[in-house]
C-alpha cells in the first residue's frame, strides 16, 4: 500500500535533540524491505549529514525547507532557490546597522558573514544566498525590531524561533522540492507517508496522501491532510500504522445480502432481520464503496486520504466483525 517515507528531522526524528536507536534500526528495516526514505528538513547540509549517515541514508536530501535539494556532491544536479539579491542585501545591511552577525547559507556551505568586506564589492554573493539566520539570544528588542522592519516584505519567508529568525525566499517550498525529487526518481507520492510536525510541515503534507504529525509537547486537533497524530517516536508511529494495515493488504470483500445500510435524510441505519442500528456517515461511506471488483486496501487508501486513519480502521473492523462485509475466498 505504501512505498516510501518522507521524514522531517527536528522535533520529529530527534527526541530532546537525540536520534533514538530504535528509530535507526526500524528505518534500516524499512529500507531493507524496499521502502524509499527521503529526509526533508530545515537543516543545512552540514547539520543534516550526521543524521543521514546515522540512518545509513543516501541522497537526495531536501534541505533548508526546500531552498536546497542536494545530490551526492554533484553541484550540477543540486537545485537551489536563492533569496532575491536586493532582499539579501537589505537584510545584511540591517544586521550590520544593528550589530547582528548573520549566518549565511550558500549552496552546501554556511558561515558567519564578514562585515570587514565591502558590501558593494561582495554583491555577487547576494545572488547566491539561500538563507540568512540571525541569532537574537537574550535580545528580544532587536528581534522585534527586525520583525517589524521586514513585516511587509512579500518576497521573503521568515521562520521565527525562540532565539533566532531564518529568512528564505518566498519561492522556497519543501513540498515542491519533494515533488520534484519524486518526479525525478519515478515515485508516486500518493504511496508515501510524510512524518513531520504541524504547522511547520504543512507544505509537505499537501503533497502526500498519508501524513503523521509528531507532537510531544502539546495537544493539537485533527486538521486537513493529517491522518494520524502521535506523541511517540517515529518508529512507534509508523509501526502503529503498518500493524493496523496488515490484514487489509490483500483481498476483496462482498456485502452481506442479509444486511443493508441506508441513509435517511442526514441519518444512517443498519437494517438487520430483527434489528435497526444507527451508525455514522463514515461507516456508511465505506460500506457503500465495498465491491467485489476492488481490493479493500484501495478503498482504505481513498478514505484515509480525507479521514482520520484510526477512525477508518475502526469502521472497517466493525463491518468485518459484524459480518456486514466478508472476504471472498481466493
Tab-separated table of N, CA and C in Angstrom, residues 2-165:
chain	number	residue	atom	x	y	z
A	2	UNK	N	1.959	1.233	0.765
A	2	UNK	CA	2.880	2.364	0.794
A	2	UNK	C	4.245	1.932	0.275
A	3	UNK	N	4.956	2.879	-0.331
A	3	UNK	CA	6.249	2.575	-0.936
A	3	UNK	C	7.385	3.406	-0.374
A	4	UNK	N	7.074	4.442	0.407
A	4	UNK	CA	8.156	5.284	0.906
A	4	UNK	C	7.739	6.163	2.060
A	5	UNK	N	8.758	6.721	2.725
A	5	UNK	CA	8.567	7.578	3.892
A	5	UNK	C	9.365	8.852	3.693
A	6	UNK	N	8.746	9.996	3.957
A	6	UNK	CA	9.455	11.285	3.966
A	6	UNK	C	9.536	11.749	5.411
A	7	UNK	N	10.746	12.045	5.869
A	7	UNK	CA	10.979	12.324	7.286
A	7	UNK	C	11.549	13.715	7.515
A	8	UNK	N	10.905	14.456	8.392
A	8	UNK	CA	11.491	15.676	8.943
A	8	UNK	C	12.476	15.256	10.032
A	9	UNK	N	13.342	16.162	10.444
A	9	UNK	CA	14.341	15.813	11.472
A	9	UNK	C	13.993	16.413	12.830
A	10	UNK	N	14.024	17.745	12.942
A	10	UNK	CA	13.855	18.394	14.241
A	10	UNK	C	12.430	18.265	14.746
A	11	UNK	N	12.308	17.876	16.004
A	11	UNK	CA	11.010	17.662	16.665
A	11	UNK	C	10.218	16.542	16.011
A	12	UNK	N	10.874	15.750	15.172
A	12	UNK	CA	10.245	14.578	14.555
A	12	UNK	C	11.119	13.363	14.821
A	13	UNK	N	12.213	13.229	14.074
A	13	UNK	CA	13.158	12.154	14.341
A	13	UNK	C	13.889	12.356	15.664
A	14	UNK	N	14.245	13.589	15.950
A	14	UNK	CA	15.014	13.860	17.165
A	14	UNK	C	14.092	14.005	18.368
A	15	UNK	N	14.408	13.305	19.438
A	15	UNK	CA	13.681	13.402	20.705
A	15	UNK	C	14.624	14.051	21.707
A	16	UNK	N	14.278	15.275	22.135
A	16	UNK	CA	15.159	16.053	23.021
A	16	UNK	C	16.554	16.169	22.417
A	17	UNK	N	16.602	16.371	21.107
A	17	UNK	CA	17.871	16.580	20.414
A	17	UNK	C	18.636	15.316	20.085
A	18	UNK	N	18.085	14.154	20.395
A	18	UNK	CA	18.797	12.896	20.165
A	18	UNK	C	18.043	11.992	19.196
A	19	UNK	N	18.815	11.254	18.403
A	19	UNK	CA	18.255	10.267	17.494
A	19	UNK	C	18.161	8.937	18.229
A	20	UNK	N	16.972	8.382	18.306
A	20	UNK	CA	16.750	7.165	19.071
A	20	UNK	C	17.260	5.932	18.310
A	21	UNK	N	17.914	5.029	19.051
A	21	UNK	CA	18.439	3.801	18.457
A	21	UNK	C	17.328	3.001	17.794
A	22	UNK	N	16.151	2.978	18.443
A	22	UNK	CA	15.027	2.217	17.896
A	22	UNK	C	14.594	2.749	16.529
A	23	UNK	N	14.672	4.070	16.355
A	23	UNK	CA	14.324	4.663	15.061
A	23	UNK	C	15.348	4.286	14.000
A	24	UNK	N	16.626	4.297	14.370
A	24	UNK	CA	17.689	3.929	13.427
A	24	UNK	C	17.472	2.503	12.924
A	25	UNK	N	17.206	1.583	13.853
A	25	UNK	CA	17.023	0.172	13.495
A	25	UNK	C	15.790	0.003	12.606
A	26	UNK	N	14.692	0.667	12.986
A	26	UNK	CA	13.437	0.479	12.247
A	26	UNK	C	13.532	1.062	10.839
A	27	UNK	N	14.127	2.226	10.693
A	27	UNK	CA	14.260	2.833	9.364
A	27	UNK	C	15.147	1.965	8.473
A	28	UNK	N	16.186	1.362	9.059
A	28	UNK	CA	17.019	0.447	8.297
A	28	UNK	C	16.216	-0.774	7.845
A	29	UNK	N	15.329	-1.271	8.707
A	29	UNK	CA	14.468	-2.396	8.344
A	29	UNK	C	13.546	-2.030	7.187
A	30	UNK	N	12.999	-0.808	7.223
A	30	UNK	CA	12.133	-0.363	6.130
A	30	UNK	C	12.910	-0.282	4.820
A	31	UNK	N	14.139	0.213	4.887
A	31	UNK	CA	14.982	0.273	3.683
A	31	UNK	C	15.215	-1.116	3.101
A	32	UNK	N	15.501	-2.079	3.986
A	32	UNK	CA	15.776	-3.438	3.537
A	32	UNK	C	14.537	-4.089	2.915
A	33	UNK	N	13.347	-3.622	3.314
A	33	UNK	CA	12.100	-4.132	2.740
A	33	UNK	C	11.763	-3.452	1.418
A	34	UNK	N	12.569	-2.449	1.027
A	34	UNK	CA	12.361	-1.798	-0.257
A	34	UNK	C	11.701	-0.438	-0.204
A	35	UNK	N	11.455	0.079	0.997
A	35	UNK	CA	10.845	1.408	1.110
A	35	UNK	C	11.867	2.484	0.744
A	36	UNK	N	11.395	3.512	0.043
A	36	UNK	CA	12.219	4.690	-0.240
A	36	UNK	C	12.140	5.618	0.972
A	37	UNK	N	13.278	6.130	1.423
A	37	UNK	CA	13.319	7.024	2.580
A	37	UNK	C	13.963	8.331	2.147
A	38	UNK	N	13.274	9.455	2.367
A	38	UNK	CA	13.784	10.774	1.989
A	38	UNK	C	13.746	11.702	3.194
A	39	UNK	N	14.878	12.336	3.491
A	39	UNK	CA	14.908	13.366	4.526
A	39	UNK	C	14.515	14.704	3.918
A	40	UNK	N	13.592	15.409	4.573
A	40	UNK	CA	13.167	16.747	4.135
A	40	UNK	C	13.152	17.624	5.377
A	41	UNK	N	14.071	18.561	5.457
A	41	UNK	CA	14.335	19.254	6.717
A	41	UNK	C	14.640	20.730	6.516
A	42	UNK	N	14.582	21.472	7.589
A	42	UNK	CA	15.014	22.866	7.564
A	42	UNK	C	16.503	23.009	7.821
A	43	UNK	N	17.161	21.916	8.098
A	43	UNK	CA	18.598	21.955	8.399
A	43	UNK	C	19.444	22.176	7.139
A	44	UNK	N	20.662	22.649	7.370
A	44	UNK	CA	21.638	22.766	6.289
A	44	UNK	C	22.271	21.405	6.035
A	45	UNK	N	23.074	21.310	4.990
A	45	UNK	CA	23.746	20.056	4.680
A	45	UNK	C	24.635	19.621	5.841
A	46	UNK	N	25.408	20.554	6.369
A	46	UNK	CA	26.318	20.225	7.472
A	46	UNK	C	25.567	19.703	8.687
A	47	UNK	N	24.393	20.261	8.948
A	47	UNK	CA	23.594	19.855	10.103
A	47	UNK	C	22.855	18.537	9.864
A	48	UNK	N	22.488	18.264	8.599
A	48	UNK	CA	21.692	17.076	8.290
A	48	UNK	C	22.532	15.834	8.035
A	49	UNK	N	23.773	16.018	7.576
A	49	UNK	CA	24.598	14.864	7.213
A	49	UNK	C	24.798	13.859	8.347
A	50	UNK	N	25.063	14.300	9.592
A	50	UNK	CA	25.241	13.304	10.666
A	50	UNK	C	24.001	12.434	10.865
A	51	UNK	N	22.810	13.029	10.693
A	51	UNK	CA	21.570	12.260	10.838
A	51	UNK	C	21.438	11.277	9.678
A	52	UNK	N	21.720	11.753	8.474
A	52	UNK	CA	21.632	10.902	7.291
A	52	UNK	C	22.588	9.714	7.396
A	53	UNK	N	23.807	9.974	7.869
A	53	UNK	CA	24.796	8.897	7.998
A	53	UNK	C	24.401	7.910	9.086
A	54	UNK	N	23.866	8.417	10.188
A	54	UNK	CA	23.439	7.533	11.278
A	54	UNK	C	22.325	6.598	10.820
A	55	UNK	N	21.463	7.094	9.915
A	55	UNK	CA	20.354	6.288	9.397
A	55	UNK	C	20.758	5.472	8.174
A	56	UNK	N	22.012	5.642	7.745
A	56	UNK	CA	22.527	4.940	6.562
A	56	UNK	C	21.702	5.272	5.317
A	57	UNK	N	21.358	6.560	5.194
A	57	UNK	CA	20.601	7.024	4.037
A	57	UNK	C	21.531	7.712	3.057
A	58	UNK	N	21.206	7.633	1.809
A	58	UNK	CA	21.969	8.346	0.801
A	58	UNK	C	21.297	9.658	0.457
A	59	UNK	N	21.394	10.029	-0.776
A	59	UNK	CA	20.761	11.251	-1.248
A	59	UNK	C	19.772	10.853	-2.330
A	60	UNK	N	18.903	11.759	-2.748
A	60	UNK	CA	18.876	13.189	-2.430
A	60	UNK	C	18.375	13.474	-1.028
A	61	UNK	N	18.600	14.741	-0.609
A	61	UNK	CA	18.038	15.285	0.614
A	61	UNK	C	17.447	16.652	0.310
A	62	UNK	N	16.287	16.943	0.887
A	62	UNK	CA	15.685	18.268	0.777
A	62	UNK	C	16.075	19.047	2.022
A	63	UNK	N	16.789	20.172	1.829
A	63	UNK	CA	17.383	20.924	2.926
A	63	UNK	C	16.871	22.362	2.944
A	64	UNK	N	17.075	23.037	4.069
A	64	UNK	CA	16.719	24.456	4.204
A	64	UNK	C	15.274	24.706	3.757
A	65	UNK	N	14.355	23.839	4.222
A	65	UNK	CA	12.925	23.946	3.913
A	65	UNK	C	12.626	23.866	2.416
A	66	UNK	N	13.574	23.336	1.645
A	66	UNK	CA	13.367	23.226	0.207
A	66	UNK	C	14.191	24.211	-0.611
A	67	UNK	N	14.947	25.068	0.060
A	67	UNK	CA	15.802	26.013	-0.668
A	67	UNK	C	16.965	25.307	-1.345
A	68	UNK	N	17.314	24.115	-0.858
A	68	UNK	CA	18.394	23.328	-1.461
A	68	UNK	C	17.978	21.865	-1.533
A	69	UNK	N	18.056	21.301	-2.729
A	69	UNK	CA	17.908	19.855	-2.910
A	69	UNK	C	19.278	19.328	-3.293
A	70	UNK	N	19.827	18.484	-2.429
A	70	UNK	CA	21.227	18.073	-2.547
A	70	UNK	C	21.336	16.663	-3.105
A	71	UNK	N	22.251	16.499	-4.087
A	71	UNK	CA	22.513	15.201	-4.690
A	71	UNK	C	24.013	14.896	-4.640
A	72	UNK	N	24.456	14.066	-3.765
A	72	UNK	CA	25.799	13.457	-3.800
A	72	UNK	C	26.944	14.348	-4.280
A	73	UNK	N	27.065	15.530	-3.726
A	73	UNK	CA	28.161	16.426	-4.097
A	73	UNK	C	28.200	16.752	-5.586
A	74	UNK	N	27.119	16.482	-6.281
A	74	UNK	CA	27.039	16.793	-7.705
A	74	UNK	C	26.326	18.128	-7.856
A	75	UNK	N	27.102	19.199	-7.857
A	75	UNK	CA	26.506	20.540	-7.862
A	75	UNK	C	25.681	20.813	-9.109
A	76	UNK	N	26.001	20.091	-10.222
A	76	UNK	CA	25.241	20.298	-11.454
A	76	UNK	C	23.808	19.810	-11.311
A	77	UNK	N	23.576	18.867	-10.393
A	77	UNK	CA	22.249	18.317	-10.223
A	77	UNK	C	21.506	18.972	-9.068
A	78	UNK	N	22.236	19.534	-8.108
A	78	UNK	CA	21.587	20.175	-6.964
A	78	UNK	C	20.736	21.355	-7.437
A	79	UNK	N	19.637	21.572	-6.729
A	79	UNK	CA	18.687	22.628	-7.103
A	79	UNK	C	18.612	23.631	-5.962
A	80	UNK	N	18.729	24.918	-6.299
A	80	UNK	CA	18.745	25.972	-5.288
A	80	UNK	C	17.632	26.986	-5.544
A	81	UNK	N	17.101	27.521	-4.451
A	81	UNK	CA	16.096	28.587	-4.528
A	81	UNK	C	16.627	29.757	-3.690
A	82	UNK	N	17.398	30.663	-4.302
A	82	UNK	CA	18.034	31.741	-3.538
A	82	UNK	C	17.086	32.891	-3.204
A	83	UNK	N	17.466	33.640	-2.188
A	83	UNK	CA	16.782	34.890	-1.874
A	83	UNK	C	16.965	35.875	-3.016
A	84	UNK	N	16.025	36.796	-3.168
A	84	UNK	CA	16.216	37.906	-4.095
A	84	UNK	C	17.488	38.670	-3.689
A	85	UNK	N	18.290	39.019	-4.676
A	85	UNK	CA	19.583	39.651	-4.420
A	85	UNK	C	19.448	40.911	-3.572
A	86	UNK	N	18.501	41.782	-3.926
A	86	UNK	CA	18.336	43.041	-3.193
A	86	UNK	C	17.786	42.813	-1.788
A	87	UNK	N	16.948	41.802	-1.649
A	87	UNK	CA	16.416	41.475	-0.329
A	87	UNK	C	17.527	40.977	0.579
A	88	UNK	N	18.368	40.103	0.055
A	88	UNK	CA	19.502	39.596	0.844
A	88	UNK	C	20.398	40.749	1.284
A	89	UNK	N	20.638	41.686	0.373
A	89	UNK	CA	21.481	42.834	0.708
A	89	UNK	C	20.831	43.683	1.801
A	90	UNK	N	19.506	43.885	1.699
A	90	UNK	CA	18.798	44.680	2.721
A	90	UNK	C	18.921	44.038	4.107
A	91	UNK	N	18.806	42.717	4.158
A	91	UNK	CA	18.902	42.018	5.447
A	91	UNK	C	20.311	42.140	6.013
A	92	UNK	N	21.304	41.978	5.151
A	92	UNK	CA	22.705	42.094	5.599
A	92	UNK	C	22.983	43.511	6.096
A	93	UNK	N	22.488	44.510	5.378
A	93	UNK	CA	22.669	45.903	5.809
A	93	UNK	C	22.014	46.130	7.170
A	94	UNK	N	20.814	45.619	7.333
A	94	UNK	CA	20.111	45.773	8.617
A	94	UNK	C	20.929	45.143	9.729
A	95	UNK	N	21.475	43.989	9.489
A	95	UNK	CA	22.278	43.298	10.509
A	95	UNK	C	23.513	44.115	10.883
A	96	UNK	N	24.162	44.694	9.885
A	96	UNK	CA	25.349	45.492	10.183
A	96	UNK	C	24.967	46.720	11.003
A	97	UNK	N	23.877	47.390	10.626
A	97	UNK	CA	23.427	48.580	11.352
A	97	UNK	C	23.058	48.248	12.796
A	98	UNK	N	22.507	47.062	13.006
A	98	UNK	CA	22.025	46.685	14.339
A	98	UNK	C	22.973	45.748	15.091
A	99	UNK	N	24.191	45.649	14.560
A	99	UNK	CA	25.254	44.891	15.218
A	99	UNK	C	24.873	43.440	15.486
A	100	UNK	N	24.285	42.833	14.464
A	100	UNK	CA	23.972	41.403	14.483
A	100	UNK	C	24.823	40.746	13.398
A	101	UNK	N	25.548	39.704	13.749
A	101	UNK	CA	26.347	38.988	12.753
A	101	UNK	C	25.541	37.826	12.208
A	102	UNK	N	25.077	37.903	10.958
A	102	UNK	CA	24.212	36.852	10.414
A	102	UNK	C	25.012	35.657	9.908
A	103	UNK	N	24.376	34.518	9.928
A	103	UNK	CA	24.950	33.341	9.272
A	103	UNK	C	24.272	33.208	7.915
A	104	UNK	N	25.069	33.112	6.871
A	104	UNK	CA	24.527	32.986	5.523
A	104	UNK	C	24.738	31.564	5.019
A	105	UNK	N	23.770	31.098	4.245
A	105	UNK	CA	23.804	29.740	3.695
A	105	UNK	C	23.859	29.860	2.181
A	106	UNK	N	24.962	29.407	1.610
A	106	UNK	CA	25.185	29.495	0.172
A	106	UNK	C	25.534	28.103	-0.337
A	107	UNK	N	24.663	27.536	-1.147
A	107	UNK	CA	24.899	26.181	-1.619
A	107	UNK	C	25.003	25.212	-0.456
A	108	UNK	N	26.094	24.467	-0.433
A	108	UNK	CA	26.296	23.464	0.610
A	108	UNK	C	27.050	24.026	1.802
A	109	UNK	N	27.377	25.321	1.768
A	109	UNK	CA	28.185	25.937	2.816
A	109	UNK	C	27.359	26.900	3.663
A	110	UNK	N	27.832	27.145	4.880
A	110	UNK	CA	27.258	28.208	5.704
A	110	UNK	C	28.356	28.775	6.584
A	111	UNK	N	28.281	30.090	6.800
A	111	UNK	CA	29.321	30.758	7.587
A	111	UNK	C	28.799	32.106	8.070
A	112	UNK	N	29.447	32.652	9.101
A	112	UNK	CA	29.094	33.989	9.578
A	112	UNK	C	29.598	35.019	8.581
A	113	UNK	N	28.727	35.976	8.253
A	113	UNK	CA	29.088	36.996	7.271
A	113	UNK	C	30.174	37.912	7.834
A	114	UNK	N	31.166	38.211	7.006
A	114	UNK	CA	32.300	39.039	7.409
A	114	UNK	C	32.047	40.491	7.003
A	115	UNK	N	31.771	41.348	7.988
A	115	UNK	CA	31.486	42.748	7.684
A	115	UNK	C	32.745	43.546	7.348
A	116	UNK	N	33.904	42.911	7.465
A	116	UNK	CA	35.131	43.594	7.079
A	116	UNK	C	35.217	43.758	5.570
A	117	UNK	N	34.487	42.887	4.844
A	117	UNK	CA	34.483	43.020	3.387
A	117	UNK	C	33.523	44.138	2.980
A	118	UNK	N	33.819	44.776	1.874
A	118	UNK	CA	32.975	45.845	1.358
A	118	UNK	C	31.692	45.247	0.800
A	119	UNK	N	30.558	45.716	1.274
A	119	UNK	CA	29.286	45.141	0.850
A	119	UNK	C	29.072	45.266	-0.654
A	120	UNK	N	29.502	46.391	-1.217
A	120	UNK	CA	29.307	46.572	-2.653
A	120	UNK	C	30.210	45.636	-3.448
A	121	UNK	N	31.451	45.439	-2.979
A	121	UNK	CA	32.368	44.532	-3.670
A	121	UNK	C	31.904	43.082	-3.565
A	122	UNK	N	31.083	42.815	-2.589
A	122	UNK	CA	30.622	41.444	-2.332
A	122	UNK	C	29.244	41.183	-2.924
A	123	UNK	N	28.842	42.001	-3.897
A	123	UNK	CA	27.464	41.954	-4.389
A	123	UNK	C	27.109	40.624	-5.045
A	124	UNK	N	28.095	39.939	-5.651
A	124	UNK	CA	27.794	38.671	-6.310
A	124	UNK	C	27.313	37.631	-5.312
A	125	UNK	N	27.815	37.710	-4.075
A	125	UNK	CA	27.418	36.756	-3.045
A	125	UNK	C	25.923	36.843	-2.782
A	126	UNK	N	25.363	38.055	-2.832
A	126	UNK	CA	23.953	38.245	-2.516
A	126	UNK	C	23.029	37.483	-3.474
A	127	UNK	N	23.517	37.182	-4.664
A	127	UNK	CA	22.699	36.452	-5.640
A	127	UNK	C	22.587	34.970	-5.318
A	128	UNK	N	23.470	34.467	-4.445
A	128	UNK	CA	23.551	33.030	-4.193
A	128	UNK	C	23.060	32.623	-2.807
A	129	UNK	N	22.637	33.576	-1.989
A	129	UNK	CA	22.267	33.255	-0.614
A	129	UNK	C	20.910	32.550	-0.576
A	130	UNK	N	20.886	31.381	0.046
A	130	UNK	CA	19.661	30.601	0.171
A	130	UNK	C	18.907	30.936	1.451
A	131	UNK	N	19.658	31.217	2.503
A	131	UNK	CA	19.037	31.519	3.797
A	131	UNK	C	19.960	32.412	4.603
A	132	UNK	N	19.356	33.293	5.385
A	132	UNK	CA	20.099	34.116	6.344
A	132	UNK	C	19.503	33.870	7.722
A	133	UNK	N	20.369	33.565	8.672
A	133	UNK	CA	19.906	33.325	10.045
A	133	UNK	C	20.492	34.391	10.976
A	134	UNK	N	19.602	34.998	11.765
A	134	UNK	CA	20.023	35.962	12.780
A	134	UNK	C	19.776	35.381	14.168
A	135	UNK	N	20.795	35.427	15.017
A	135	UNK	CA	20.660	34.954	16.394
A	135	UNK	C	20.319	36.140	17.290
A	136	UNK	N	19.278	35.975	18.112
A	136	UNK	CA	18.824	37.058	18.985
A	136	UNK	C	18.765	36.609	20.445
A	137	UNK	N	19.657	35.758	20.843
A	137	UNK	CA	19.630	35.229	22.202
A	137	UNK	C	19.702	36.374	23.227
A	138	UNK	N	18.719	36.391	24.131
A	138	UNK	CA	18.632	37.421	25.175
A	138	UNK	C	18.531	38.836	24.604
A	139	UNK	N	17.956	38.964	23.416
A	139	UNK	CA	17.835	40.289	22.800
A	139	UNK	C	16.494	40.392	22.075
A	140	UNK	N	15.419	40.310	22.842
A	140	UNK	CA	14.078	40.355	22.256
A	140	UNK	C	13.793	41.682	21.573
A	141	UNK	N	14.422	42.749	22.071
A	141	UNK	CA	14.176	44.080	21.496
A	141	UNK	C	14.602	44.116	20.030
A	142	UNK	N	15.816	43.646	19.734
A	142	UNK	CA	16.295	43.652	18.350
A	142	UNK	C	15.511	42.669	17.484
A	143	UNK	N	15.133	41.574	18.079
A	143	UNK	CA	14.331	40.597	17.335
A	143	UNK	C	13.003	41.207	16.902
A	144	UNK	N	12.351	41.916	17.819
A	144	UNK	CA	11.080	42.571	17.493
A	144	UNK	C	11.283	43.671	16.456
A	145	UNK	N	12.409	44.379	16.551
A	145	UNK	CA	12.709	45.427	15.559
A	145	UNK	C	12.859	44.824	14.164
A	146	UNK	N	13.530	43.683	14.092
A	146	UNK	CA	13.700	43.037	12.792
A	146	UNK	C	12.351	42.622	12.217
A	147	UNK	N	11.522	41.984	13.048
A	147	UNK	CA	10.211	41.528	12.594
A	147	UNK	C	9.383	42.696	12.060
A	148	UNK	N	9.421	43.805	12.776
A	148	UNK	CA	8.633	44.971	12.372
A	148	UNK	C	9.178	45.594	11.090
A	149	UNK	N	10.492	45.652	10.972
A	149	UNK	CA	11.135	46.297	9.822
A	149	UNK	C	10.815	45.535	8.523
A	150	UNK	N	10.751	44.209	8.606
A	150	UNK	CA	10.560	43.401	7.395
A	150	UNK	C	9.165	42.790	7.293
A	151	UNK	N	8.223	43.222	8.146
A	151	UNK	CA	6.924	42.555	8.195
A	151	UNK	C	6.110	42.702	6.907
A	152	UNK	N	6.371	43.733	6.131
A	152	UNK	CA	5.583	43.948	4.908
A	152	UNK	C	6.301	43.485	3.644
A	153	UNK	N	7.428	42.839	3.814
A	153	UNK	CA	8.136	42.325	2.643
A	153	UNK	C	7.437	41.074	2.136
A	154	UNK	N	7.070	41.097	0.865
A	154	UNK	CA	6.310	39.986	0.298
A	154	UNK	C	7.186	38.964	-0.415
A	155	UNK	N	8.496	39.203	-0.430
A	155	UNK	CA	9.378	38.291	-1.166
A	155	UNK	C	10.195	37.392	-0.245
A	156	UNK	N	9.905	37.402	1.057
A	156	UNK	CA	10.650	36.537	1.967
A	156	UNK	C	9.702	35.779	2.910
A	157	UNK	N	10.170	34.614	3.319
A	157	UNK	CA	9.539	33.852	4.397
A	157	UNK	C	10.416	34.008	5.627
A	158	UNK	N	9.826	34.399	6.723
A	158	UNK	CA	10.580	34.473	7.975
A	158	UNK	C	10.092	33.373	8.898
A	159	UNK	N	11.003	32.493	9.281
A	159	UNK	CA	10.688	31.420	10.221
A	159	UNK	C	11.221	31.839	11.589
A	160	UNK	N	10.309	32.099	12.491
A	160	UNK	CA	10.668	32.697	13.769
A	160	UNK	C	10.803	31.620	14.837
A	161	UNK	N	11.958	31.552	15.450
A	161	UNK	CA	12.254	30.607	16.523
A	161	UNK	C	12.436	31.395	17.826
A	162	UNK	N	12.490	30.733	18.973
A	162	UNK	CA	12.611	31.463	20.240
A	162	UNK	C	13.790	32.436	20.297
A	163	UNK	N	14.947	32.038	19.758
A	163	UNK	CA	16.134	32.898	19.855
A	163	UNK	C	16.738	33.259	18.504
A	164	UNK	N	16.023	32.992	17.407
A	164	UNK	CA	16.591	33.275	16.095
A	164	UNK	C	15.488	33.454	15.062
A	165	UNK	N	15.881	33.986	13.911
A	165	UNK	CA	14.975	34.127	12.771
A	165	UNK	C	15.714	33.669	11.518
